Amino acid sequence: MNETRSAESGPRSPADQPRHVSTRERLLDAAERLFGEQGFAATSLRAVTVEADANVAAVNYHFGSKEGLLRAVVERTMAVVNGERMRLLEELRTSGHQPTVEELVRAFVLTGARLVERSGERGTDVARFLGRVMAERDPAIRRLFGAEVSPVEGRYLEALQAALPQLSPDEVGFRYRSMVGLLGLYQSGVLTDLHPGRAVAATTANADAERLITLLASAFHAPPTTG
């Protein structure tokens, strides 16, 4: 087993998984864990295949390359979120009124905030993976992630621009990117440890998500930037 695994997550071997788990799924699980713990560049295909009890030929067969494997991990991780976000946006669009900023922010944030919970046993790995991908220094990795989510997220940006006619498209775009970044930090769990002085009181995930929605909706409603 890969010796670079973190002590927190503990070793996982193929024997820990049900026998029906396919080679493809084992590769996705292993890549999700290792990319999240070590980053894409620092994780070798050999480490992934050892973790998954597979070989490089299996990676090439199922995904074509290491980059293809990363793309498949992102696609699997975000598929449920993308589908739910699109469904909620269509419901808002057909509700008989123009979606408000609060409605759009709530739909966008809650689907992302609940991703870790929906992922079950993979929740910790998913959170770490998302945080790592969004913070990757290689712009090609961030573009790969963006390509997977942009078709849906672009619709939300358009809806927010329509709901905020007093702001320029550039202003709304900046606030939207800030929302995505802050949500990414929240999903990864980083915000829990970012506090000055004494430790913050423990809260439920739902309470924290509601606070995030309040904060972001207020940010969108802030006056236009001058100067």
Tab-separated table of N, CA, C and O in Angstrom, residues 101-102 105 175 212-223:
chain	number	residue	atom	x	y	z
A	101	VAL	N	-32.065	37.312	-6.164
A	101	VAL	CA	-30.690	37.010	-5.778
A	101	VAL	C	-30.685	35.955	-4.673
A	101	VAL	O	-29.911	34.987	-4.719
A	102	GLU	N	-31.556	36.128	-3.687
A	102	GLU	CA	-31.595	35.193	-2.566
A	102	GLU	C	-31.943	33.777	-3.030
A	102	GLU	O	-31.345	32.795	-2.565
A	105	VAL	N	-28.849	32.333	-4.987
A	105	VAL	CA	-27.735	32.010	-4.093
A	105	VAL	C	-28.076	30.767	-3.275
A	105	VAL	O	-27.241	29.875	-3.098
A	175	ARG	N	-18.249	39.035	-8.179
A	175	ARG	CA	-18.928	38.561	-6.978
A	175	ARG	C	-19.318	37.087	-7.129
A	175	ARG	O	-19.289	36.333	-6.156
A	212	LEU	N	-23.685	31.123	5.303
A	212	LEU	CA	-22.992	31.390	4.047
A	212	LEU	C	-23.938	32.018	3.033
A	212	LEU	O	-23.571	32.955	2.319
A	213	ILE	N	-25.169	31.533	2.977
A	213	ILE	CA	-26.165	32.097	2.064
A	213	ILE	C	-26.441	33.556	2.413
A	213	ILE	O	-26.503	34.429	1.531
A	214	THR	N	-26.615	33.842	3.699
A	214	THR	CA	-26.874	35.221	4.128
A	214	THR	C	-25.717	36.135	3.744
A	214	THR	O	-25.920	37.246	3.231
A	215	LEU	N	-24.501	35.675	3.997
A	215	LEU	CA	-23.317	36.467	3.680
A	215	LEU	C	-23.220	36.744	2.184
A	215	LEU	O	-23.000	37.894	1.760
A	216	LEU	N	-23.406	35.718	1.368
A	216	LEU	CA	-23.222	35.876	-0.076
A	216	LEU	C	-24.341	36.705	-0.700
A	216	LEU	O	-24.084	37.530	-1.592
A	217	ALA	N	-25.574	36.521	-0.247
A	217	ALA	CA	-26.671	37.336	-0.774
A	217	ALA	C	-26.438	38.812	-0.458
A	217	ALA	O	-26.666	39.689	-1.305
A	218	SER	N	-25.943	39.089	0.738
A	218	SER	CA	-25.644	40.477	1.108
A	218	SER	C	-24.522	41.040	0.242
A	218	SER	O	-24.552	42.215	-0.149
A	219	ALA	N	-23.544	40.223	-0.068
A	219	ALA	CA	-22.434	40.664	-0.912
A	219	ALA	C	-22.912	41.035	-2.308
A	219	ALA	O	-22.478	42.034	-2.903
A	220	PHE	N	-23.826	40.257	-2.851
A	220	PHE	CA	-24.361	40.580	-4.186
A	220	PHE	C	-25.167	41.874	-4.168
A	220	PHE	O	-25.205	42.595	-5.167
A	221	HIS	N	-25.822	42.149	-3.051
A	221	HIS	CA	-26.639	43.363	-2.960
A	221	HIS	C	-25.830	44.614	-2.595
A	221	HIS	O	-26.402	45.705	-2.543
A	222	ALA	N	-24.553	44.465	-2.339
A	222	ALA	CA	-23.716	45.630	-1.989
A	222	ALA	C	-23.716	46.640	-3.140
A	222	ALA	O	-23.884	46.262	-4.310
A	223	PRO	N	-23.534	47.929	-2.823
A	223	PRO	CA	-23.513	48.965	-3.873
A	223	PRO	C	-22.400	48.705	-4.869
A	223	PRO	O	-21.427	47.995	-4.584
